[in-house]
Short mmCIF file of C-alpha atoms in Angstrom, two decimals:
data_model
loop_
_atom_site.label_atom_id
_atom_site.label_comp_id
_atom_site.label_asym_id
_atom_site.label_seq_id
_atom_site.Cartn_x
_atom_site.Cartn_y
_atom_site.Cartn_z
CA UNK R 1 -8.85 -19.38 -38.13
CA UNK R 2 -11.50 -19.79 -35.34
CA UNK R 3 -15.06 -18.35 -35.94
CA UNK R 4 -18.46 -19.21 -34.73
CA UNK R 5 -21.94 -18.28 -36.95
CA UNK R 6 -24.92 -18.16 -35.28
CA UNK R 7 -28.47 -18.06 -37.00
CA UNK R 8 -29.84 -14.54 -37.38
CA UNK R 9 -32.23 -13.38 -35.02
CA UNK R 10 -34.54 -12.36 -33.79
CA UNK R 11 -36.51 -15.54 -33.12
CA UNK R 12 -40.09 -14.92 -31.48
CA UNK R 13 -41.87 -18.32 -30.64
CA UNK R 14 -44.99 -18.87 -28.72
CA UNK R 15 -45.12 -20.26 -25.51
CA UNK R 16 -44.72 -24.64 -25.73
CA UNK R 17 -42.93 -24.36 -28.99
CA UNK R 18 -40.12 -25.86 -30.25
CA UNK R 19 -36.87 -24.15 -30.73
CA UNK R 20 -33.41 -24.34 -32.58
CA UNK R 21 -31.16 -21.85 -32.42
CA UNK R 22 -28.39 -23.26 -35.82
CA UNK R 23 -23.97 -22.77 -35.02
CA UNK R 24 -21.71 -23.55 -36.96
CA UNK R 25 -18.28 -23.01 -36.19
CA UNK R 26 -14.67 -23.19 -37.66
CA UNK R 27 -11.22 -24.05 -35.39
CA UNK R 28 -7.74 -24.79 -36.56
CA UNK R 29 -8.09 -27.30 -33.37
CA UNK R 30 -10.20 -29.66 -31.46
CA UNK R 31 -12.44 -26.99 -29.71
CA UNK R 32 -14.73 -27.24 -26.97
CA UNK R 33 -17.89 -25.80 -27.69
CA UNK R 34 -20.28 -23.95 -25.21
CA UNK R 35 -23.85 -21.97 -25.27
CA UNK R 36 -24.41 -18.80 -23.04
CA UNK R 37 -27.42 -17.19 -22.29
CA UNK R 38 -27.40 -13.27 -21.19
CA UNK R 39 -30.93 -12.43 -19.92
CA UNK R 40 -31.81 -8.56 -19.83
CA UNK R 41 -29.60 -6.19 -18.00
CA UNK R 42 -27.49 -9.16 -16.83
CA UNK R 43 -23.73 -10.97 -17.86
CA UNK R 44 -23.93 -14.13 -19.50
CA UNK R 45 -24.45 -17.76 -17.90
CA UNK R 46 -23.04 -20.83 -19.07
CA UNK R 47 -25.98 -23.02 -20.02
CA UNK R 48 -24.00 -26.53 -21.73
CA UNK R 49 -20.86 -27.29 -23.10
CA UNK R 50 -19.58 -29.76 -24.76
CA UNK R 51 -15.80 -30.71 -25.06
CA UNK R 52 -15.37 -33.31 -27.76
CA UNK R 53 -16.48 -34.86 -30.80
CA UNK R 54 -20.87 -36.43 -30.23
CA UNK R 55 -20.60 -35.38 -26.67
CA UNK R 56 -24.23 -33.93 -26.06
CA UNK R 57 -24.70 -30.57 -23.25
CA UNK R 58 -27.89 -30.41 -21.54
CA UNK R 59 -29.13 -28.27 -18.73
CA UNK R 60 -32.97 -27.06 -17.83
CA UNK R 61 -34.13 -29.05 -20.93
CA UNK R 62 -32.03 -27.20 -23.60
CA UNK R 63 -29.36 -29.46 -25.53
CA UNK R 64 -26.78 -29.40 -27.98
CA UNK R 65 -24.71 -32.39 -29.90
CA UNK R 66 -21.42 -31.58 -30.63
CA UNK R 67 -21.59 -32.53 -34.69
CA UNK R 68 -17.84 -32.38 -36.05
CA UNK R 69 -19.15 -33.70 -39.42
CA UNK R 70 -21.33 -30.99 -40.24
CA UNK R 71 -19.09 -28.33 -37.28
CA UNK R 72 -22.15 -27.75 -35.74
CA UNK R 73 -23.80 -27.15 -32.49
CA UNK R 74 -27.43 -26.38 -32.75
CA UNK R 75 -29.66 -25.45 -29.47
CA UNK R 76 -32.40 -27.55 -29.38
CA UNK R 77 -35.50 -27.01 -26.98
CA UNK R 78 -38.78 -29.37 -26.70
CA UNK R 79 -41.15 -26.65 -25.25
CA UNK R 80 -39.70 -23.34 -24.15
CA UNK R 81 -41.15 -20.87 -21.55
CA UNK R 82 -41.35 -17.49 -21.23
CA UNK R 83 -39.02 -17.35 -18.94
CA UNK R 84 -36.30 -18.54 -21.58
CA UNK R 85 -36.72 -14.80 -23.52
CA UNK R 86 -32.68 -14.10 -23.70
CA UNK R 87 -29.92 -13.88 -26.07
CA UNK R 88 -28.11 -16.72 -26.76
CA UNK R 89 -24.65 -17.04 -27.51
CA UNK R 90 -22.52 -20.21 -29.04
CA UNK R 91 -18.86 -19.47 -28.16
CA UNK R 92 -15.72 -22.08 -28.75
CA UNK R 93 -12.52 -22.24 -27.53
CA UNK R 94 -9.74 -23.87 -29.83
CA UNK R 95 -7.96 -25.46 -26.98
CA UNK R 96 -4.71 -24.42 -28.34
CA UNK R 97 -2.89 -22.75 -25.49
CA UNK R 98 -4.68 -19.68 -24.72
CA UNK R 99 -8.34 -19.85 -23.12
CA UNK R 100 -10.11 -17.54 -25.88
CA UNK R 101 -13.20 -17.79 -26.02
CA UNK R 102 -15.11 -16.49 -29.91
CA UNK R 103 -18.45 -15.85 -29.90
CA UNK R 104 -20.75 -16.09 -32.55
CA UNK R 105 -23.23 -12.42 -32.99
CA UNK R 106 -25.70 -13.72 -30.37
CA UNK R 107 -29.44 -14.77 -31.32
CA UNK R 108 -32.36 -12.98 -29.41
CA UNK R 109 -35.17 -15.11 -28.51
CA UNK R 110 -38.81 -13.97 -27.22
CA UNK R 111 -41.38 -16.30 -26.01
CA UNK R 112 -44.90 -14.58 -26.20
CA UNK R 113 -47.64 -16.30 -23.63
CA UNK G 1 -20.54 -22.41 -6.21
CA UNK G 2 -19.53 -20.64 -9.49
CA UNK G 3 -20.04 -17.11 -8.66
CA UNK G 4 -18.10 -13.95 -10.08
CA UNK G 5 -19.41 -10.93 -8.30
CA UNK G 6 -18.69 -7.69 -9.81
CA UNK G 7 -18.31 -4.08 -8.36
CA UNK G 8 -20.25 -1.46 -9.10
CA UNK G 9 -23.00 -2.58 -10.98
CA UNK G 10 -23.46 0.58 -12.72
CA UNK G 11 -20.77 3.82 -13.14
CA UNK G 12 -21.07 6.83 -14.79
CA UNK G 13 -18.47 9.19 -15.22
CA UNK G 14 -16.63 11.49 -16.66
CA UNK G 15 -14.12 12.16 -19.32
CA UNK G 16 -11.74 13.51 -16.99
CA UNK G 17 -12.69 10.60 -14.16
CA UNK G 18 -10.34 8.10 -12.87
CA UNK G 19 -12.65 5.03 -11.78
CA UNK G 20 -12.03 1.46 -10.72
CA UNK G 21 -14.11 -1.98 -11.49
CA UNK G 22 -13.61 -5.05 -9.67
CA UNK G 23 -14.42 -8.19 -10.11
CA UNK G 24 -14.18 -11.09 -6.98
CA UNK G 25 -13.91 -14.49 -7.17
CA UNK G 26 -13.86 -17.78 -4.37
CA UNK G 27 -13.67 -20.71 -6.34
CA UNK G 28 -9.64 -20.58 -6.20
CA UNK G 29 -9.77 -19.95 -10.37
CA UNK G 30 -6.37 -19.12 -11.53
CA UNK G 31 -7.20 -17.43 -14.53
CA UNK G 32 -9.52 -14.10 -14.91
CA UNK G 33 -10.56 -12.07 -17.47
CA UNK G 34 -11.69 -8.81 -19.04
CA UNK G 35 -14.32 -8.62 -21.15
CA UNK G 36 -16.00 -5.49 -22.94
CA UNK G 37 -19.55 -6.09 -24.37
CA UNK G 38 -21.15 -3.05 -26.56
CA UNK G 39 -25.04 -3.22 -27.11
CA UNK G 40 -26.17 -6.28 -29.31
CA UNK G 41 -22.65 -7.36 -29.79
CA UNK G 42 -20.69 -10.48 -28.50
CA UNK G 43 -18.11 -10.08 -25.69
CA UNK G 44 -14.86 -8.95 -26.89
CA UNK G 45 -11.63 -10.24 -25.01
CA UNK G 46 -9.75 -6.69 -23.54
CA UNK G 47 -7.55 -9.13 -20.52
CA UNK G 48 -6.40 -12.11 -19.52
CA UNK G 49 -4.44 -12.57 -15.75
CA UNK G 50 -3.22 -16.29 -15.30
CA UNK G 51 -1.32 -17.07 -12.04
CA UNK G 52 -1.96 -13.31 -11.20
CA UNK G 53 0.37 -12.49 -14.15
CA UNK G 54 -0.77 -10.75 -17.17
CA UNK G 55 -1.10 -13.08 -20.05
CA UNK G 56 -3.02 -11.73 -23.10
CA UNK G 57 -3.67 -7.90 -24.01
CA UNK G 58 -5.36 -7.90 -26.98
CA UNK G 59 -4.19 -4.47 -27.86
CA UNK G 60 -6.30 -2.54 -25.88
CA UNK G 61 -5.69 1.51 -25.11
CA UNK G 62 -3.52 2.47 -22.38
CA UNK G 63 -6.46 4.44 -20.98
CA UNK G 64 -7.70 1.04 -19.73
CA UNK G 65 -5.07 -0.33 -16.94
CA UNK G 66 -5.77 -4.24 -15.43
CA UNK G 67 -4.48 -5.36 -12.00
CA UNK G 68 -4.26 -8.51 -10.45
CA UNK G 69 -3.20 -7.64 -6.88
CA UNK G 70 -4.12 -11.55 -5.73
CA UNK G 71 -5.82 -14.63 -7.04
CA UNK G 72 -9.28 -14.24 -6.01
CA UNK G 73 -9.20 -10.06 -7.71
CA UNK G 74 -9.67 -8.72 -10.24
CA UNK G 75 -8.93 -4.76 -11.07
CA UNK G 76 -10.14 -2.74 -14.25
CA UNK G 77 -8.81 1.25 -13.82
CA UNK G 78 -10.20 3.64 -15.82
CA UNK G 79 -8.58 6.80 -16.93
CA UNK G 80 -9.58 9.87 -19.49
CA UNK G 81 -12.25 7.36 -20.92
CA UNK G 82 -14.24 8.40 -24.27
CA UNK G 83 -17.50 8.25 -24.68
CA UNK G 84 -17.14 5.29 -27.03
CA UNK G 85 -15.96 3.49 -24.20
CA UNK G 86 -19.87 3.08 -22.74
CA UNK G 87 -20.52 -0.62 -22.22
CA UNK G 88 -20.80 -3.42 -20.66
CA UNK G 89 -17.93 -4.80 -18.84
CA UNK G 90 -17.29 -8.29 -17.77
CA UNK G 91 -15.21 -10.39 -15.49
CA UNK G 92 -14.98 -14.28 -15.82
CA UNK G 93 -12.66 -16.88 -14.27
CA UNK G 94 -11.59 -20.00 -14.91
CA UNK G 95 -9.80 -22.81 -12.89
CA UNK G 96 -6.71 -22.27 -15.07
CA UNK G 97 -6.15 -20.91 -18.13
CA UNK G 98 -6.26 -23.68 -21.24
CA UNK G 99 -9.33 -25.03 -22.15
CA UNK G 100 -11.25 -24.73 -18.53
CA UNK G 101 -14.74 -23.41 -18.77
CA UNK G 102 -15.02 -19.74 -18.36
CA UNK G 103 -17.35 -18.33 -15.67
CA UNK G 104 -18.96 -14.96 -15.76
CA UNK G 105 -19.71 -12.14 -13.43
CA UNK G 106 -23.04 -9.83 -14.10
CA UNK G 107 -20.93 -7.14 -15.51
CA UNK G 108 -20.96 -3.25 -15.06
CA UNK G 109 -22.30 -0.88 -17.03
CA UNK G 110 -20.42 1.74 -17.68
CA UNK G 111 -21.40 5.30 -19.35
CA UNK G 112 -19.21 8.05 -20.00
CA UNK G 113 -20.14 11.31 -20.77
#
């Protein structure tokens, strides 16, 4: 079947630090593979995507590489900002017919100044 | 542009309330959806309209009714809602259905009491 695991959060980094947010994922397909970020009160915005195999999404400095060795998609950031405080969300969609999208659980970060 | 814009932005109501969400979109998407999103959870797929027909129902109660009454809108009717039903609910598009990247309104919350 298609699933998506996201690290457990919460993840609370300082301000300048260096983040990864770990996915994993599992698809009877070739997926395409995306990160969403909800911020407070709000509905959730597509931040990168990727649609095949070492393709790497980027957008306002985060990025993810698109690992089908290891099914992985990890959020990378070099220095994050407070302004990034959100949850995150890795979603895929099997490409099989029907646009589904799966989520993974969602990881809550907060940047402290 | 890659705006969904969603109506109301918050509703309470009633047990006994018949309400309406809706959910616009001008990017001539063919596809929308319905998404319900409880607190700390992932999105859950209720609808998906493609070509303004109904496509995927994914066995939600008949207490929730979708309409499509054109291309660019999207219709969520509520009737004799439960309290259980409180959440977040989301409308995204997509140019078609398939593997097209899914875009996302700013939801509604929704309590019922």
């Amino acid at each position: 079947g298609n699933s998506v695991t996201q690290m457990e959060g919460p993840v609370t980094l300082s301000e300048e630090a260096f983040l990864t947010i770990n996915c994993t994922y599992t698809a009877t397909g070739y997926p395409s593979l995306f990160w969403y970020v909800q911020y407070p009160g709000e509905g959730l915005q597509l931040l990168l995507k990727a649609t095949k195999a070492d393709d790497k999404g980027s957008n306002k400095g985060f990025e993810a590489t698109y690992r089908k060795e290891t099914t992985s998609f990890h959020l990378e950031k070099g220095s994050v900002q407070v302004s990034d405080s959100a949850v995150y969300f890795c979603a895929l969609n099997p490409q099989t017919g029907a646009n589904n999208l799966f989520f993974g659980t969602g990881t809550r970060l907060t940047v402290i100044p | 542009d890659t705006e969904v814009t969603q109506t109301p932005k918050h509703l309470v109501m009633g047990m006994t309330n018949k309400k309406s969400l809706k959910c616009e979109q001008h990017m001539g998407h063919r596809a929308m959806y319905w998404y319900k999103q409880k607190a700390k959870k992932p999105p859950e797929l209720m609808f998906v309209y493609s070509y303004e027909k109904l496509s995927i129902n994914e066995s939600v109660p008949s207490r929730f009714s979708p309409e499509c009454p054109n291309s660019s809108l999207l219709n969520l009717h509520l009737h004799a809602l439960q309290p259980e039903d409180s959440a977040l609910y989301l409308c995204a598009s997509s140019q078609e259905g398939g593997i097209d990247t899914q875009y996302f309104g700013p939801g509604t919350r929704l309590t019922v009491l």
